Short mmCIF file of C-alpha atoms in Angstrom, two decimals:
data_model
loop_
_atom_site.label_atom_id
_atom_site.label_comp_id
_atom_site.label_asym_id
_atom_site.label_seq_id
_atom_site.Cartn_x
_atom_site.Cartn_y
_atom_site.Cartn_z
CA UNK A 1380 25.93 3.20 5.63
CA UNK A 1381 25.26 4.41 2.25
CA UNK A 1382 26.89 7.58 2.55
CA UNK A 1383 29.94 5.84 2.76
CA UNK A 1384 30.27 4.38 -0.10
CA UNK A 1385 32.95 5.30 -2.33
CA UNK A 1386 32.07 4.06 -6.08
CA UNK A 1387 29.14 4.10 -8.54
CA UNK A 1388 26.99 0.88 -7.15
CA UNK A 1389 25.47 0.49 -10.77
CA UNK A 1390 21.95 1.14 -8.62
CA UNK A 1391 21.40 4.75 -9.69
CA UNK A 1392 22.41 5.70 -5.92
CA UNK A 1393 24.94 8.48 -5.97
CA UNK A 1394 28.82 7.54 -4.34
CA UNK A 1395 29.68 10.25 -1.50
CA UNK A 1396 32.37 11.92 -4.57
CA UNK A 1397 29.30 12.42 -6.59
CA UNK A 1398 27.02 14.32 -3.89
CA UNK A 1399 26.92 17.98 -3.40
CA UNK A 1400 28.05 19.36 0.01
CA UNK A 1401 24.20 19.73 0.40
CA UNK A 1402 23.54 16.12 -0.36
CA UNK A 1403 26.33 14.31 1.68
CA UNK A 1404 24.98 16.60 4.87
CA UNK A 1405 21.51 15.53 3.81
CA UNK A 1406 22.61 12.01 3.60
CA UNK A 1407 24.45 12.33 6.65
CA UNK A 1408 21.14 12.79 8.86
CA UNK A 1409 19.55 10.02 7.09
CA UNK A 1410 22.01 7.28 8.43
CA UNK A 1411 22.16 8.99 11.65
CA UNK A 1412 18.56 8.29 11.89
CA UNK A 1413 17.43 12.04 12.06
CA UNK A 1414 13.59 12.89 10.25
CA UNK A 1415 13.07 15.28 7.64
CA UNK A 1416 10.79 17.45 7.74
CA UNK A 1417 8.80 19.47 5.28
CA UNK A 1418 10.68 22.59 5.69
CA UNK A 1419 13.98 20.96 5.83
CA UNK A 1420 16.49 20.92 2.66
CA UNK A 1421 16.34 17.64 0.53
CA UNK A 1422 17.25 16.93 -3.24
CA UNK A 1423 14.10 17.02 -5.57
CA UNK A 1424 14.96 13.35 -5.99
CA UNK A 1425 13.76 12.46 -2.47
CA UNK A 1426 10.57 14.82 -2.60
CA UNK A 1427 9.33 13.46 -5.78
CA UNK A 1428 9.82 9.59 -4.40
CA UNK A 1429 8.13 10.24 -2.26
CA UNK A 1430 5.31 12.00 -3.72
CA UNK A 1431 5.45 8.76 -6.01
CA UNK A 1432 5.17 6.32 -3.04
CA UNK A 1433 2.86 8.30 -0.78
CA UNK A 1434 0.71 9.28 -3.11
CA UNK A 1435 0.86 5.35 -4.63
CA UNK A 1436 -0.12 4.41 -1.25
CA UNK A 1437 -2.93 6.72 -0.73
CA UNK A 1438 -4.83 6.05 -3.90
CA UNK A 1439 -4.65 2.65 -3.02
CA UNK A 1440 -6.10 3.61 -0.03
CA UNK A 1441 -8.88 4.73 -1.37
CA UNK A 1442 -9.26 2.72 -3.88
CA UNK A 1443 -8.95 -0.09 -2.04
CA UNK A 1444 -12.77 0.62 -0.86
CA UNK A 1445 -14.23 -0.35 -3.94
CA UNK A 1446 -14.42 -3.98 -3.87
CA UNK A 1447 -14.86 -3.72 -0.06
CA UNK A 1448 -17.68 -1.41 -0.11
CA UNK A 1449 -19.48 -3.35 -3.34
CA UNK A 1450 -19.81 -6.28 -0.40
CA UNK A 1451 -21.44 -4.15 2.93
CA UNK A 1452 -25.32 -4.71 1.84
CA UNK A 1453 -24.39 -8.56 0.87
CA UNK A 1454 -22.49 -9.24 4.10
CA UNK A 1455 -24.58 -12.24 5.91
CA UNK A 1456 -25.38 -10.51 8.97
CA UNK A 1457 -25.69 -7.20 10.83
CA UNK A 1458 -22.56 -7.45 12.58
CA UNK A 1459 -20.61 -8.58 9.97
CA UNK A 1460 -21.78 -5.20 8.22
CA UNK A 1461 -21.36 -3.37 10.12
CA UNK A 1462 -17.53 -4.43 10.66
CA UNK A 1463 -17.08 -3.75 7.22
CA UNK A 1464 -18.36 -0.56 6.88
CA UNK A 1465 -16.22 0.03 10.02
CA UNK A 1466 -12.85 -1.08 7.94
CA UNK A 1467 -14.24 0.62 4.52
CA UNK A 1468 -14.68 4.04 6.72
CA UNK A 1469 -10.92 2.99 8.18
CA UNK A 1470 -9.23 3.22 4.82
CA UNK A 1471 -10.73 6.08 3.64
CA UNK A 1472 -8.96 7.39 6.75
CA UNK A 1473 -6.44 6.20 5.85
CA UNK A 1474 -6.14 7.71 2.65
CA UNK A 1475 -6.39 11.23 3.80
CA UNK A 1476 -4.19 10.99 6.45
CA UNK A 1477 -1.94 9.94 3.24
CA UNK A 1478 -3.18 12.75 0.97
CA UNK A 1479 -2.00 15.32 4.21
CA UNK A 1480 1.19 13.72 4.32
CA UNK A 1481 1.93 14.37 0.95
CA UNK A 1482 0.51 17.81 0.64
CA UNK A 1483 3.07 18.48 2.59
CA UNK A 1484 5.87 18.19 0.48
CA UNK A 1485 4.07 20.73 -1.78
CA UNK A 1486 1.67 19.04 -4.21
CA UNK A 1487 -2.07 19.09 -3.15
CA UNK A 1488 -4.43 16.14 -3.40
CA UNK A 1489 -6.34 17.00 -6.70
CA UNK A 1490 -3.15 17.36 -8.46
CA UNK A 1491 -2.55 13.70 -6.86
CA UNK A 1492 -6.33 13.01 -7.95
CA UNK A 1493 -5.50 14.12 -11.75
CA UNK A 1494 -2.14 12.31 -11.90
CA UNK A 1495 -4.06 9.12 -11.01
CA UNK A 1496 -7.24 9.49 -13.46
CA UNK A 1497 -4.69 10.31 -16.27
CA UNK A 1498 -2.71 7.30 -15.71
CA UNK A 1499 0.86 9.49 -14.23
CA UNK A 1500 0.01 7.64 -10.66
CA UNK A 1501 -1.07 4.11 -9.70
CA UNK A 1502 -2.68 2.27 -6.98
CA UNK A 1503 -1.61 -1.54 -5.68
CA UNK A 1504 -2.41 -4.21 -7.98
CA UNK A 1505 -4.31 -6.01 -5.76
CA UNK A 1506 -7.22 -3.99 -6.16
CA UNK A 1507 -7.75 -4.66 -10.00
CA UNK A 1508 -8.97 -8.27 -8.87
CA UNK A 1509 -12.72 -9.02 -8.14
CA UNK A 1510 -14.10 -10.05 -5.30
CA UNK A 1511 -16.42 -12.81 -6.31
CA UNK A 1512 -17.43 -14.07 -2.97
CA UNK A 1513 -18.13 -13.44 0.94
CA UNK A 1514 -15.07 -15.57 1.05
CA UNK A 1515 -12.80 -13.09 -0.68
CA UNK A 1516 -13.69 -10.50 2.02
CA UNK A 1517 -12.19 -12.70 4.44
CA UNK A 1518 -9.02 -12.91 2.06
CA UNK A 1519 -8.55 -10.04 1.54
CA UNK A 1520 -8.36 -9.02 5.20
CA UNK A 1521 -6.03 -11.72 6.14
CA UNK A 1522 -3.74 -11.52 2.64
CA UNK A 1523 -4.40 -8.31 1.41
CA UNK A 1524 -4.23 -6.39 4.48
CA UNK A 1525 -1.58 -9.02 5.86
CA UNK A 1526 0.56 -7.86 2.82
CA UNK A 1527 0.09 -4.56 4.00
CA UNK A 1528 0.69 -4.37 7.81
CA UNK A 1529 3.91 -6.55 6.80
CA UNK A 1530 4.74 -3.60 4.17
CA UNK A 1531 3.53 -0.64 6.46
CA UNK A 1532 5.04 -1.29 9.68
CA UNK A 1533 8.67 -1.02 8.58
CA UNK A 1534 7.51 2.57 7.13
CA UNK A 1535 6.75 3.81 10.90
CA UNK A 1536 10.83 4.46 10.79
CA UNK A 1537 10.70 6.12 7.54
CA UNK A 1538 12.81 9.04 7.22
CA UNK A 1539 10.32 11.21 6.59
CA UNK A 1540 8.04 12.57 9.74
CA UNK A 1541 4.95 13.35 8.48
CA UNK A 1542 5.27 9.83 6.53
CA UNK A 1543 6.41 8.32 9.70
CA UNK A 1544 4.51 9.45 11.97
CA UNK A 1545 0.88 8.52 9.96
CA UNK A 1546 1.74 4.87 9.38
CA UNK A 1547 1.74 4.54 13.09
CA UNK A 1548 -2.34 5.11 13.52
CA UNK A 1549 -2.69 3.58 9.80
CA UNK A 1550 -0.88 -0.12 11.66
CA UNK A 1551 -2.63 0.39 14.32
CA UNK A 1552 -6.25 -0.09 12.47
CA UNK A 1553 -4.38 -2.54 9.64
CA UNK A 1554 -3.86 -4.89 12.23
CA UNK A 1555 -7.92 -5.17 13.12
CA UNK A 1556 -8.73 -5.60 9.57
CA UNK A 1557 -6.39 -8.94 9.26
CA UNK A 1558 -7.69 -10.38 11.90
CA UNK A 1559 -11.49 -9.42 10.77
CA UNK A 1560 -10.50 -11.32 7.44
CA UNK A 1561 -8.36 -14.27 9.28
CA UNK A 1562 -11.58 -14.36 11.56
CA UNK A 1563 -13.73 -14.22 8.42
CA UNK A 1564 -11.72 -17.19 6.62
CA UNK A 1565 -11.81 -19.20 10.20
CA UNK A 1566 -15.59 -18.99 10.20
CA UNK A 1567 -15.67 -20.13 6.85
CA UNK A 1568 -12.76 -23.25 7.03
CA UNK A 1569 -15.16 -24.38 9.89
CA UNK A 1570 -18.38 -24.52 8.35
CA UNK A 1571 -20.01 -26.64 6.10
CA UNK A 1572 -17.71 -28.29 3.05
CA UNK A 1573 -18.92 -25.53 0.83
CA UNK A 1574 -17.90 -22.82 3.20
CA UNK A 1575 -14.73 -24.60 3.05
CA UNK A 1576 -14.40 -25.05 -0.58
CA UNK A 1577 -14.79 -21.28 -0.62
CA UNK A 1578 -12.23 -20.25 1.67
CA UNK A 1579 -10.11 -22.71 -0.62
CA UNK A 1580 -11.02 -20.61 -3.78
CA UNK A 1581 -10.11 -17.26 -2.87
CA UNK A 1582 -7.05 -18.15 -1.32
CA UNK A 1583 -6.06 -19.48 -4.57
CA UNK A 1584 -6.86 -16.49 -6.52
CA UNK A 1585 -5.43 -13.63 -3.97
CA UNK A 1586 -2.40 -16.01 -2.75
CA UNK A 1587 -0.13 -14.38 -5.72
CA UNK A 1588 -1.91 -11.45 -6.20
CA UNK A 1589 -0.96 -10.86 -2.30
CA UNK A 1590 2.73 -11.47 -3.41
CA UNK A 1591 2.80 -9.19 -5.63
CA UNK A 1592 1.84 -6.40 -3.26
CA UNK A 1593 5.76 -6.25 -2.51
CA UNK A 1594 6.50 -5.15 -5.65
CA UNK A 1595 9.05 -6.83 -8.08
CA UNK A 1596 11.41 -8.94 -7.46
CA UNK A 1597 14.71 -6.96 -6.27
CA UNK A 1598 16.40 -7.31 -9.40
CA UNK A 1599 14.19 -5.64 -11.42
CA UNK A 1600 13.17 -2.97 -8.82
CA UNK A 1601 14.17 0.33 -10.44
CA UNK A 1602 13.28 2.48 -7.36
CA UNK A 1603 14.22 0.36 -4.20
CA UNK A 1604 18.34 1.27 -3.88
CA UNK A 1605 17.51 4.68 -3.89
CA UNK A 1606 15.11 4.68 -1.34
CA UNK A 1607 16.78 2.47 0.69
CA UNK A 1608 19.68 4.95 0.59
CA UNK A 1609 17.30 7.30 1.74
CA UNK A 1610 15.57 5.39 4.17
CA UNK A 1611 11.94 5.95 2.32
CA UNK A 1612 11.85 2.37 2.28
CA UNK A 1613 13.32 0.11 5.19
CA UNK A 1614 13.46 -3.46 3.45
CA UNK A 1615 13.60 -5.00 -0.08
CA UNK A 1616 10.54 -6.37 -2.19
CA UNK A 1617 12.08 -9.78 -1.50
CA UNK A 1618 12.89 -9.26 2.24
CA UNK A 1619 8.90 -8.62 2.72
CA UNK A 1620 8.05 -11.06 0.15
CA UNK A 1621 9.62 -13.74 2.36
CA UNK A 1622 8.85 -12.17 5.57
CA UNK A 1623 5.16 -12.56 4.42
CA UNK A 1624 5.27 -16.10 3.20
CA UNK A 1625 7.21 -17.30 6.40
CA UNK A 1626 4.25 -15.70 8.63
CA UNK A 1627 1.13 -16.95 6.11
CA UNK A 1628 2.11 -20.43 5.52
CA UNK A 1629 1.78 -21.92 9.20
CA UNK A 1630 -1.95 -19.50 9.34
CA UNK A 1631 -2.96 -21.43 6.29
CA UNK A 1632 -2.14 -24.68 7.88
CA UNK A 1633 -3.87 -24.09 10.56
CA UNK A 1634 -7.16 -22.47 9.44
CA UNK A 1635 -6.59 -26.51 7.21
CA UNK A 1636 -6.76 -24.72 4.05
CA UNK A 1637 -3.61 -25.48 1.75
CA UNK A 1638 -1.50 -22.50 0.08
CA UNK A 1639 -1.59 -23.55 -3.86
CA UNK A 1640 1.84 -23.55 -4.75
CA UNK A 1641 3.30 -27.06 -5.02
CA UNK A 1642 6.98 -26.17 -4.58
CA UNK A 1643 6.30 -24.77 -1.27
CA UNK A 1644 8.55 -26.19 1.19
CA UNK A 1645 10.49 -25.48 4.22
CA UNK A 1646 14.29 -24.74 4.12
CA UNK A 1647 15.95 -25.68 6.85
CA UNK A 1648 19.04 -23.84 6.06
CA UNK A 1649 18.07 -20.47 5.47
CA UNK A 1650 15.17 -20.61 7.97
CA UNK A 1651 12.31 -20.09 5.61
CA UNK A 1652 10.25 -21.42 3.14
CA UNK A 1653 10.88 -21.94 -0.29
CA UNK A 1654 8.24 -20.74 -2.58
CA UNK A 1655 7.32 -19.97 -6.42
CA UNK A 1656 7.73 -16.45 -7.71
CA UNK A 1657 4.68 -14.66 -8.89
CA UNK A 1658 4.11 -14.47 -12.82
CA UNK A 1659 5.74 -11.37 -12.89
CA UNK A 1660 4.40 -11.01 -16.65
CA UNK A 1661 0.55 -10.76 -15.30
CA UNK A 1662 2.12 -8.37 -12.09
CA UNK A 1663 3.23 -5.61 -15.36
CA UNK A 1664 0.26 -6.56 -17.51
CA UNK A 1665 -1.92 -5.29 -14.55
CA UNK A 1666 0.40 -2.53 -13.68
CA UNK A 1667 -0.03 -1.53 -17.76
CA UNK A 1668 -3.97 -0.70 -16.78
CA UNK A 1669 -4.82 -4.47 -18.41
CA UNK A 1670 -5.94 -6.29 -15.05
CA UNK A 1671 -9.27 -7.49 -14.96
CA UNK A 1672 -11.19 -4.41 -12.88
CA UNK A 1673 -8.86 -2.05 -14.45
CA UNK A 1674 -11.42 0.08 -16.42
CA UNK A 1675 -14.11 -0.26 -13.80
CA UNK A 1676 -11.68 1.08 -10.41
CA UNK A 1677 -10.63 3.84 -12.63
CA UNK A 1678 -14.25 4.57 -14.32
CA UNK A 1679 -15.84 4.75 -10.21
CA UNK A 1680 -12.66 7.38 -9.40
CA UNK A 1681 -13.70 9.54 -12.59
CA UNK A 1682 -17.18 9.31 -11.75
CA UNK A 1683 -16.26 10.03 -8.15
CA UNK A 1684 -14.07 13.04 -8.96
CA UNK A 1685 -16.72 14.25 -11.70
CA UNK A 1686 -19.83 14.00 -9.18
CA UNK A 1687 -18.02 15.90 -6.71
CA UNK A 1688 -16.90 18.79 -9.02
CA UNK A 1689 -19.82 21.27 -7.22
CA UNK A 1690 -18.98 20.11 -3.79
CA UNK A 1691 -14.95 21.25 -4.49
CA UNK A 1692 -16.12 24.79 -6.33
CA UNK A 1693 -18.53 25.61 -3.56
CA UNK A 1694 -16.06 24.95 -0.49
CA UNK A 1695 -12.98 27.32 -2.43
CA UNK A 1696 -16.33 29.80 -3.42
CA UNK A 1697 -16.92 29.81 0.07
CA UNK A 1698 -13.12 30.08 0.96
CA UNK A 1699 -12.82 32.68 -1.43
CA UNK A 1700 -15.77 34.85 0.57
CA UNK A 1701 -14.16 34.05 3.94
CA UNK A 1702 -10.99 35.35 2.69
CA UNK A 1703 -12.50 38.77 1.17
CA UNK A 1704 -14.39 39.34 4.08
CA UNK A 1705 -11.23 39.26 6.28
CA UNK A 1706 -9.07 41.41 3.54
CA UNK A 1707 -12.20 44.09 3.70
CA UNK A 1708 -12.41 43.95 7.69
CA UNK A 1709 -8.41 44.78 8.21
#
């Protein structure tokens, strides 16, 4: 257990000589598996990581509708629209659910808002790539969201209960939307060569986007001893990373569409497969703001938060009222 430890580790996670009497009983919970909860004592440290990662996660959330959403009129039939407006209406769930969670720990959703629009928070990756095709719908369900249940459902033993305890609805739904996307990519590997040939295409251009979802490799992780320490996060970036490719690999094969990395193999030894590391050089370019939807995710959250600047002064207007009324009544 990390509490245990007795030297520096070099990771930026505190030895048990270095904690404060508040900290070692703090850390003391966390490795007996105890939640925290909002009114519970915890260093700043932990409350602003996880501010950080929840907040990270909602945004993405909600972000996350935009190239979704830009497909629901194109979608080629009724049904199939009407499935994705059921998963687009799912993650904005998702994201308040989040955005609650959070609030929680004492910052409020349009300071979360603001730190995102002025670049202090970010959102996955994943979403600064286009979505070119019907095909990439069907991608990003079964790699995108894939990437995501594999991520999320560790985070259902979180030590945090609020954080906890919404990642278990949040899986729950996750788990439809990769199979709507595997069914998506089925439908498509079946059909006529072109069909195929598309299915082929976007799992090219999402395969290392999708690995990147993880986060850096280990190594170069700044945040993940730390909140492994605290149990914020349950595995490493490499764990999942692996965890993912393991479980993708054999869907591929069998949907007959072929994963395009060439030194993909399987390793007897370790039980796994082998793989090529994303170009981590593109993962920080992207990260920077300089991915290719970039400017337009962030320019349809401004516009978003701008347009819905009367909506937000008439609801604490009316608050306001409600809460006059009540003072003049008593």
């Amino acid at each position: 257990m990390y509490a245990q430890m007795v030297k520096s580790t070099g990771t930026g996670v505190k030895s048990t000589e270095e904690m404060s009497a508040e900290e070692r009983a703090f850390q003391a919970r966390i490795d007996a598996g105890e939640k925290i909860e909002p009114k519970d004592w915890m260093p700043e440290g932990y409350r602003k990581t996880l501010i950080r990662q929840i907040g990270q996660h909602a945004h993405s959330e909600i972000v996350g509708q935009l190239p979704e959403g830009n497909w629901i009129t194109r979608a080629p039939t009724l049904e199939r629209k009407a499935i994705l407006l059921a998963k687009v209406q799912d993650e904005a769930g998702h994201g308040l659910y989040l955005y609650c969670a959070a609030e929680t720990l004492g910052v409020s959703r349009d300071e979360m808002t603001e730190m995102l629009l002025d670049g202090r928070m970010k959102y996955s990756s994943i979403f600064n790539y286009p979505t070119l095709t019907w095909a990439d719908m069907g991608a990003v369900g079964w790699l995108v969201d894939g990437a995501a249940i594999m991520n999320q459902v560790p985070l259902q033993r979180t030590s945090f209960g609020p954080y906890s305890r919404a990642m278990i609805r949040v899986c729950k739904e996750e788990s439809f939307h990769q199979r709507q996307g595997f069914d998506i990519m089925m439908k498509m590997a079946q059909g006529t060569p072109q069909q195929k040939a598309m299915a082929q295409d976007a799992l090219n251009r999402f395969w290392y986007p999708a690995l990147m979802m993880f986060g850096p490799s280990d190594k170069d992780s700044v945040h993940s001893a730390q909140s492994m320490a605290w149990k914020i996060k349950m595995n490493t970036n490499d764990e999942l990373r692996q965890k993912f490719v393991d479980q993708t690999v054999p869907q591929a094969e069998y949907l007959g569409l072929t994963v395009p990395d060439e030194n993909l193999k399987w390793n007897e030894e370790k039980g796994g497969y082998d793989f090529s590391e994303p170009d981590w050089e593109e993962f920080f370019e992207v990260i920077k703001g300089n991915g290719p939807c970039n400017t337009d995710r962030l320019a349809a959250r401004n516009k978003a938060w701008d347009d819905g600047k009367w909506v937000r002064e008439g609801l604490m207007a009316h608050a306001e009222k409600k809460r006059a009324r009540k003072m003049a009544a008593e």
